[in-house]
PDB file of N, CA and C in Angstrom:
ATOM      1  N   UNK A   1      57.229  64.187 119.880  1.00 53.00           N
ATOM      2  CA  UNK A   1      57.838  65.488 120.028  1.00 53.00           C
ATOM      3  C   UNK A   1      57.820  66.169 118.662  1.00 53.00           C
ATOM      4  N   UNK A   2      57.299  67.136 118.514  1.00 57.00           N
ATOM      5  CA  UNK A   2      57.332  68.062 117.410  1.00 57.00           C
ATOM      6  C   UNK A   2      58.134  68.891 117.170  1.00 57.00           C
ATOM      7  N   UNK A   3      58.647  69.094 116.204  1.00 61.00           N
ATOM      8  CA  UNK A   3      59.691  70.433 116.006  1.00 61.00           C
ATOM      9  C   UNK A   3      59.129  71.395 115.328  1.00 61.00           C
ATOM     10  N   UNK A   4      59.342  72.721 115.153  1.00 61.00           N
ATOM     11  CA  UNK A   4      59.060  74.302 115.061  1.00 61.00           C
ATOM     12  C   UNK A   4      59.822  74.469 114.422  1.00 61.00           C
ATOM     13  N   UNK A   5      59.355  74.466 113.200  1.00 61.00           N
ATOM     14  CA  UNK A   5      60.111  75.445 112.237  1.00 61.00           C
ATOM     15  C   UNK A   5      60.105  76.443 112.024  1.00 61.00           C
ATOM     16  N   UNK A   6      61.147  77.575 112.641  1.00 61.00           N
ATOM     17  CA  UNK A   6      60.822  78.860 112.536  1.00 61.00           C
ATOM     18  C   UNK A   6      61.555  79.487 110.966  1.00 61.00           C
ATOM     19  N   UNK A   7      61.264  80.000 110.113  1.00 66.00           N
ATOM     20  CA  UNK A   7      61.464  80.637 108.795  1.00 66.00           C
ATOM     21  C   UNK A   7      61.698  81.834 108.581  1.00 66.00           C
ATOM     22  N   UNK A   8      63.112  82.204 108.483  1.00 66.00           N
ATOM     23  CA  UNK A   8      63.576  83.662 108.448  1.00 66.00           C
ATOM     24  C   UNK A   8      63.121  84.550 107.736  1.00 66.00           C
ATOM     25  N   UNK A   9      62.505  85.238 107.591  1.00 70.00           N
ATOM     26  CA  UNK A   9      62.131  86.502 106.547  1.00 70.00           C
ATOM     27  C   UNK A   9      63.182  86.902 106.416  1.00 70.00           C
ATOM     28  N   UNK A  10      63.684  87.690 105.433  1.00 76.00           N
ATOM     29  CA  UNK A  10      64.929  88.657 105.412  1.00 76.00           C
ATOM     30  C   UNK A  10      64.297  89.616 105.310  1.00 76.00           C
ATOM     31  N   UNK A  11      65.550  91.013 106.310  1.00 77.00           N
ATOM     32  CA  UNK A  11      64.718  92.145 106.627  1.00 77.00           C
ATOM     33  C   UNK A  11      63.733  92.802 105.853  1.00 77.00           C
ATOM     34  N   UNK A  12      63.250  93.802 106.201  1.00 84.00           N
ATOM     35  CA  UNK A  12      62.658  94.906 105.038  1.00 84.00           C
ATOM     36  C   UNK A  12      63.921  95.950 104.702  1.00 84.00           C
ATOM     37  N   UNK A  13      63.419  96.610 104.069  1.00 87.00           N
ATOM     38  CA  UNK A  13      64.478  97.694 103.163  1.00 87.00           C
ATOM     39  C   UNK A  13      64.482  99.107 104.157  1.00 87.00           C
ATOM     40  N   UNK A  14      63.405  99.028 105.084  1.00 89.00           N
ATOM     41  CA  UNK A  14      63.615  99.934 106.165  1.00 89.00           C
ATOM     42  C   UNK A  14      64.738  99.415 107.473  1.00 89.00           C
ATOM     43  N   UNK A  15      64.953  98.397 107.259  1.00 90.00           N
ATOM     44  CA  UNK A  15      65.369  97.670 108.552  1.00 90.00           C
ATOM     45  C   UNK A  15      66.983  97.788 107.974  1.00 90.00           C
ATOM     46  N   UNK A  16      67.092  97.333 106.456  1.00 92.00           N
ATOM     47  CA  UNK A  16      68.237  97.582 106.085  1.00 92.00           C
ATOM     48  C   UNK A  16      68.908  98.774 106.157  1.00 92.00           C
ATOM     49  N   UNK A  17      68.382  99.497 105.792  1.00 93.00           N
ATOM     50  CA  UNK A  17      68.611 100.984 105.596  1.00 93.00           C
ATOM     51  C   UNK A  17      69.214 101.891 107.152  1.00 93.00           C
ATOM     52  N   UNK A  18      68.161 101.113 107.955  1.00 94.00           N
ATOM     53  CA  UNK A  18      68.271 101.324 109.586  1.00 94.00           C
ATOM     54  C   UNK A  18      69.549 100.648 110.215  1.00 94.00           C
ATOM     55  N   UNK A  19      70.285  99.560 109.378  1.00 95.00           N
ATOM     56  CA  UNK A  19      71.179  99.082 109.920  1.00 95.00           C
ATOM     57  C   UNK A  19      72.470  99.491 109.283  1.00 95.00           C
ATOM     58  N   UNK A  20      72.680  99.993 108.296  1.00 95.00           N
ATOM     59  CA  UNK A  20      73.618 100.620 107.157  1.00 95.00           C
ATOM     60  C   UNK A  20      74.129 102.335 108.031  1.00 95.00           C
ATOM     61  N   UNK A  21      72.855 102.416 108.171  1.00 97.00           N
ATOM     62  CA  UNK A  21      72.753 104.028 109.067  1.00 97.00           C
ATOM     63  C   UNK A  21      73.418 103.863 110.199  1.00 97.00           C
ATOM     64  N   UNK A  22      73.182 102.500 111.525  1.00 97.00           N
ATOM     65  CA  UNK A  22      73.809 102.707 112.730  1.00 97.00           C
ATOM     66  C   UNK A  22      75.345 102.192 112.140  1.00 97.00           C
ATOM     67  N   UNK A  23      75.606 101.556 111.144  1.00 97.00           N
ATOM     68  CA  UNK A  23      76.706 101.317 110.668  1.00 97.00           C
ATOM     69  C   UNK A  23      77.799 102.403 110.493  1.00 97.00           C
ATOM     70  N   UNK A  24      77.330 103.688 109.634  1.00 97.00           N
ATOM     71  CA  UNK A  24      78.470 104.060 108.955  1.00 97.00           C
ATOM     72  C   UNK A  24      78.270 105.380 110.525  1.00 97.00           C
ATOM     73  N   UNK A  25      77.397 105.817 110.965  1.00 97.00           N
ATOM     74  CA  UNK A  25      77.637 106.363 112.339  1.00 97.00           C
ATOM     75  C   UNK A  25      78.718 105.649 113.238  1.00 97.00           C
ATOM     76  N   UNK A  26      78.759 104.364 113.367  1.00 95.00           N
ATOM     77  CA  UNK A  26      79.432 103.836 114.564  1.00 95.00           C
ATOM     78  C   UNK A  26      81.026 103.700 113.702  1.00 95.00           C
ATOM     79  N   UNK A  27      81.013 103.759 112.450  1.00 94.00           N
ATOM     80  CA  UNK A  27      82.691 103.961 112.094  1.00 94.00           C
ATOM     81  C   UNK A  27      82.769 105.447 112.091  1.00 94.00           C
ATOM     82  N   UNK A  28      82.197 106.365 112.195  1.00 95.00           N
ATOM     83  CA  UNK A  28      82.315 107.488 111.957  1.00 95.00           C
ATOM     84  C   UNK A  28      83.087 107.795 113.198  1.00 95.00           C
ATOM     85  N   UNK A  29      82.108 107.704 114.615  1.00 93.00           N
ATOM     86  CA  UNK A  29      82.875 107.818 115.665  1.00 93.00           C
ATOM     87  C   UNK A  29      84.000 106.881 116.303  1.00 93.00           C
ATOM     88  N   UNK A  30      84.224 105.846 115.526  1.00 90.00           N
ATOM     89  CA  UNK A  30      85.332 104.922 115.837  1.00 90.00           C
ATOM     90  C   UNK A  30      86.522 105.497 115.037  1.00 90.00           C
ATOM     91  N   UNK A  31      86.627 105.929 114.250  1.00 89.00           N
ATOM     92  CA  UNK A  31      87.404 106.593 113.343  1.00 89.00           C
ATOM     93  C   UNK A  31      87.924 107.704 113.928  1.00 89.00           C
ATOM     94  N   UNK A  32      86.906 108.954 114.490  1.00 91.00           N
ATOM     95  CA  UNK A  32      87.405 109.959 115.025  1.00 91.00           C
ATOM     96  C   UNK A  32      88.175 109.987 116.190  1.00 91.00           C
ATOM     97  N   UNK A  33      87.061 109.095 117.393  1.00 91.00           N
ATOM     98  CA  UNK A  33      87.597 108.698 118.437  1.00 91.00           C
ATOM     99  C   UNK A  33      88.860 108.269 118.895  1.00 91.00           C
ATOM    100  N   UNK A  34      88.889 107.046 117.495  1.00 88.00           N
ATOM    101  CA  UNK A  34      90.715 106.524 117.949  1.00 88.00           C
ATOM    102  C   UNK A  34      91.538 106.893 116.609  1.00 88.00           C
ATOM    103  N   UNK A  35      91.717 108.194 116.081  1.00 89.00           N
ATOM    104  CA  UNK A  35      92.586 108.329 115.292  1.00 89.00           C
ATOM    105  C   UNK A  35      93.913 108.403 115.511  1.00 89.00           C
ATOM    106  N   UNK A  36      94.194 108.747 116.659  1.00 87.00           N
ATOM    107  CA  UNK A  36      95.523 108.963 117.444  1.00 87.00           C
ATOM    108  C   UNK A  36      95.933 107.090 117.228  1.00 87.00           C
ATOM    109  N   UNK A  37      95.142 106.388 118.187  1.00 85.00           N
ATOM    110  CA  UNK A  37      95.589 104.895 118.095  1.00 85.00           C
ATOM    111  C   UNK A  37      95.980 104.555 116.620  1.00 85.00           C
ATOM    112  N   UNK A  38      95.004 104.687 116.039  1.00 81.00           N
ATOM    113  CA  UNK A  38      95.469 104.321 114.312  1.00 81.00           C
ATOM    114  C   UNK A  38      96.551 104.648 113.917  1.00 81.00           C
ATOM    115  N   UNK A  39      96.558 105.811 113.836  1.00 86.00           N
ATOM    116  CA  UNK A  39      97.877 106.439 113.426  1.00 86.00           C
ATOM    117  C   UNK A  39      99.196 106.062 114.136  1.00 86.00           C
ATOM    118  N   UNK A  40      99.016 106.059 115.474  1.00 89.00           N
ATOM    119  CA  UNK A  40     100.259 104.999 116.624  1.00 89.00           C
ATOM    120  C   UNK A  40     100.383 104.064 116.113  1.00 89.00           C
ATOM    121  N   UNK A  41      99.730 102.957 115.356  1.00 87.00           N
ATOM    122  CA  UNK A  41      99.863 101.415 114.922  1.00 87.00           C
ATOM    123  C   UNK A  41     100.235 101.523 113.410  1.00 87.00           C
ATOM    124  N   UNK A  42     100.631 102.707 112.226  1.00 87.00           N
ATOM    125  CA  UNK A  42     100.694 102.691 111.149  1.00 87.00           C
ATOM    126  C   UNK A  42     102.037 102.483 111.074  1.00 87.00           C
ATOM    127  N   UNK A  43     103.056 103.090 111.646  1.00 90.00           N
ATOM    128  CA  UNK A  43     104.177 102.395 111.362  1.00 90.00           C
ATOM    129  C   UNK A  43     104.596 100.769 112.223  1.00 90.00           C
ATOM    130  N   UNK A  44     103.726 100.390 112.531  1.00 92.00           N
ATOM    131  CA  UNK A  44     103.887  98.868 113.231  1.00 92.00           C
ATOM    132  C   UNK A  44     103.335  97.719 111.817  1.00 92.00           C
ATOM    133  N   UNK A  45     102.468  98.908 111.329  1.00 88.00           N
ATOM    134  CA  UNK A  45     101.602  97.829 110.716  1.00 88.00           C
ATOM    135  C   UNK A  45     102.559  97.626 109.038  1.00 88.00           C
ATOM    136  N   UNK A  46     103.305  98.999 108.813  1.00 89.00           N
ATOM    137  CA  UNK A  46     103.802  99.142 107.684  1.00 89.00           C
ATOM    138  C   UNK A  46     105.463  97.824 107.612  1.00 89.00           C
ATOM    139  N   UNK A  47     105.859  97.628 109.212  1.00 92.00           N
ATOM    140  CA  UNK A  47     106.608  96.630 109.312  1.00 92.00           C
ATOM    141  C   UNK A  47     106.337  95.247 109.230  1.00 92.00           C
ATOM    142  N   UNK A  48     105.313  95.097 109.708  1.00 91.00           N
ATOM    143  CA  UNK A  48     104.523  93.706 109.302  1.00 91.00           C
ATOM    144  C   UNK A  48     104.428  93.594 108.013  1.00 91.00           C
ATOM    145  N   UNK A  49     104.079  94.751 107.487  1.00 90.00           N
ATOM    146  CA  UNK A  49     103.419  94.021 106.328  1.00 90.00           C
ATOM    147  C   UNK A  49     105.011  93.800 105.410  1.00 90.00           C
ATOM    148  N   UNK A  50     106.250  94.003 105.581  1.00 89.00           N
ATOM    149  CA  UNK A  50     107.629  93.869 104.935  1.00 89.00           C
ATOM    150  C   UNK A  50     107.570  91.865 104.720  1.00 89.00           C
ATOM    151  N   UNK A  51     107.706  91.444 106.140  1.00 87.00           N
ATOM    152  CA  UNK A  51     107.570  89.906 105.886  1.00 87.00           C
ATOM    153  C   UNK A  51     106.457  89.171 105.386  1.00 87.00           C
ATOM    154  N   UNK A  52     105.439  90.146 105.368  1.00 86.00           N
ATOM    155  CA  UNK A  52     104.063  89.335 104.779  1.00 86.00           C
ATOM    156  C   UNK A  52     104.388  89.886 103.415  1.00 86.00           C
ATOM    157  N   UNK A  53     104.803  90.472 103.058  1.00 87.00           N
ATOM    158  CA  UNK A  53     104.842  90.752 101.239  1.00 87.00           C
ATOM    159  C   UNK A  53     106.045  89.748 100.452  1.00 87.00           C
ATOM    160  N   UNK A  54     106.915  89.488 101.326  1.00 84.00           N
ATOM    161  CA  UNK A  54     108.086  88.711 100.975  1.00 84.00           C
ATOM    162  C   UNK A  54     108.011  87.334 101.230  1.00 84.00           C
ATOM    163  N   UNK A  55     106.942  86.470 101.793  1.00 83.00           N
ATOM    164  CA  UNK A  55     106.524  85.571 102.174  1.00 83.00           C
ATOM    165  C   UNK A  55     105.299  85.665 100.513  1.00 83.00           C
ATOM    166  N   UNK A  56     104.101  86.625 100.002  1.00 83.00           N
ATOM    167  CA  UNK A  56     103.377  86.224  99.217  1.00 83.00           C
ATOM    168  C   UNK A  56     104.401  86.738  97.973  1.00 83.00           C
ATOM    169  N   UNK A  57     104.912  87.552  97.853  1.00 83.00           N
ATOM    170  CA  UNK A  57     105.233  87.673  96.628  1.00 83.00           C
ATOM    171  C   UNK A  57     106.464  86.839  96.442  1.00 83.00           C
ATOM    172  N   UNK A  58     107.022  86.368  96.836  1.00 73.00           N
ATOM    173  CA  UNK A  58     108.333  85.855  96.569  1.00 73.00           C
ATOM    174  C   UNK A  58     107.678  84.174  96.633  1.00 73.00           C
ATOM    175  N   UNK A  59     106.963  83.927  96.912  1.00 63.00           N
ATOM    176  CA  UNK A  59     106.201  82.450  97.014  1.00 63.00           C
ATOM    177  C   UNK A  59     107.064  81.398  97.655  1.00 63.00           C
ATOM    178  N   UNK A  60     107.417  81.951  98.936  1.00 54.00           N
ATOM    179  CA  UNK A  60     107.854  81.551  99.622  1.00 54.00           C
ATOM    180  C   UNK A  60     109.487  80.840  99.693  1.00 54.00           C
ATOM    181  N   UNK A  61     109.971  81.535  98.703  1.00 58.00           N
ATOM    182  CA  UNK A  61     111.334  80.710  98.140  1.00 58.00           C
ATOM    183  C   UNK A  61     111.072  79.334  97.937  1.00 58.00           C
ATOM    184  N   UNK A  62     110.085  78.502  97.853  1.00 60.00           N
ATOM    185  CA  UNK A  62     110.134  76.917  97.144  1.00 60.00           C
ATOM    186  C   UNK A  62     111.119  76.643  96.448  1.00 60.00           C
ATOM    187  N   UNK A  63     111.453  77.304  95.321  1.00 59.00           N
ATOM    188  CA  UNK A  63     112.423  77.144  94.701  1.00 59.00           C
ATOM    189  C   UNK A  63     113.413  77.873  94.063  1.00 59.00           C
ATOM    190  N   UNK A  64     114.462  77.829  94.330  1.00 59.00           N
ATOM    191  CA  UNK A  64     115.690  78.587  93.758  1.00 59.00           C
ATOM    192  C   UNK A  64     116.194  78.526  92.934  1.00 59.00           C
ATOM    193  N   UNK A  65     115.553  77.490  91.771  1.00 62.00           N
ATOM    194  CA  UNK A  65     116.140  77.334  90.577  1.00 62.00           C
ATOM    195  C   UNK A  65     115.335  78.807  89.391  1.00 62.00           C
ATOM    196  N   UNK A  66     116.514  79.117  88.435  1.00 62.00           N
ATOM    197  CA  UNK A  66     116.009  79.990  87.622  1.00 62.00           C
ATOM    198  C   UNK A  66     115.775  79.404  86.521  1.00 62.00           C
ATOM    199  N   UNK A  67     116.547  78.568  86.611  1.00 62.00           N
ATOM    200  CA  UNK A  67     116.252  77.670  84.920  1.00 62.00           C
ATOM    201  C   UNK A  67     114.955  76.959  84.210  1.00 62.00           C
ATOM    202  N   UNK A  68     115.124  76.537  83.144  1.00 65.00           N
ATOM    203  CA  UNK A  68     114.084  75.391  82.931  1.00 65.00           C
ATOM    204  C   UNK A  68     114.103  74.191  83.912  1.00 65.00           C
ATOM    205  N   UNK A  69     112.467  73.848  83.929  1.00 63.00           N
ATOM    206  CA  UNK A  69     112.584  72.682  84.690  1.00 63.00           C
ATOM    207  C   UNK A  69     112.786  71.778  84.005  1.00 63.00           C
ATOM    208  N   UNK A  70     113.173  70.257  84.977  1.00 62.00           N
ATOM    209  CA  UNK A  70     114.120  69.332  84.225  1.00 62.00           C
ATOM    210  C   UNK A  70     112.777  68.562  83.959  1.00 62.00           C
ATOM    211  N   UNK A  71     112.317  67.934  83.144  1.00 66.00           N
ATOM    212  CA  UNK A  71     111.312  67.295  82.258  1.00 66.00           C
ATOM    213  C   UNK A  71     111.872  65.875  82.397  1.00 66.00           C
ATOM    214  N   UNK A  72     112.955  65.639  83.074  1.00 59.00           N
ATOM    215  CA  UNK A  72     112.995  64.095  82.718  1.00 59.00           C
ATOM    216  C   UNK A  72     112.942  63.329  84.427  1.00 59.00           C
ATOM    217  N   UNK A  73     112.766  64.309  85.730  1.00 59.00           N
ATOM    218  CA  UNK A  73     112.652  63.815  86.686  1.00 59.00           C
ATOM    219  C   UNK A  73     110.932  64.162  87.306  1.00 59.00           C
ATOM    220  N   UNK A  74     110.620  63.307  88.354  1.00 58.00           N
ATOM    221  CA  UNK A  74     109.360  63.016  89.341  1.00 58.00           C
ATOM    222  C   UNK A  74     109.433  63.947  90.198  1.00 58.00           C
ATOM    223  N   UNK A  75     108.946  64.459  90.827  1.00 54.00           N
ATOM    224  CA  UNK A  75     108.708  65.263  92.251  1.00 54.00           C
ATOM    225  C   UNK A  75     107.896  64.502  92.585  1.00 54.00           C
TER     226      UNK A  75
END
């Protein structure tokens, strides 16, 4: 049994170009289309993001000590 190695070319610079193009068209009309939705989900999203900022910036409360750490014990 033989196997086929098939070997990807990567596109041409027309193909790229062609795919960049159906790209920023298809956010163009996704954008316009559902701006109403977007805008409905901005204050949902501005509440989420309250516990996700206090969860990364606060690093999770691990620890509550303010002091120096104690140098003479193991964790």
């Amino acid at each position: 049994m033989s196997e086929h190695l098939h070997e990807h070319t990567p596109m041409t610079g027309r193909a790229k170009v062609a795919w960049i193009v159906f790209a920023v068209i298809a956010a163009f009309y996704l954008l316009t289309e559902h701006r109403a939705h977007l805008l409905g989900a901005l204050p949902f999203l501005l509440l989420l993001a309250c516990p996700l900022m206090h969860l990364f910036m606060h690093g999770g409360h691990r620890d509550h000590s303010h002091g120096p750490p104690d140098k003479g014990t193991d964790k």
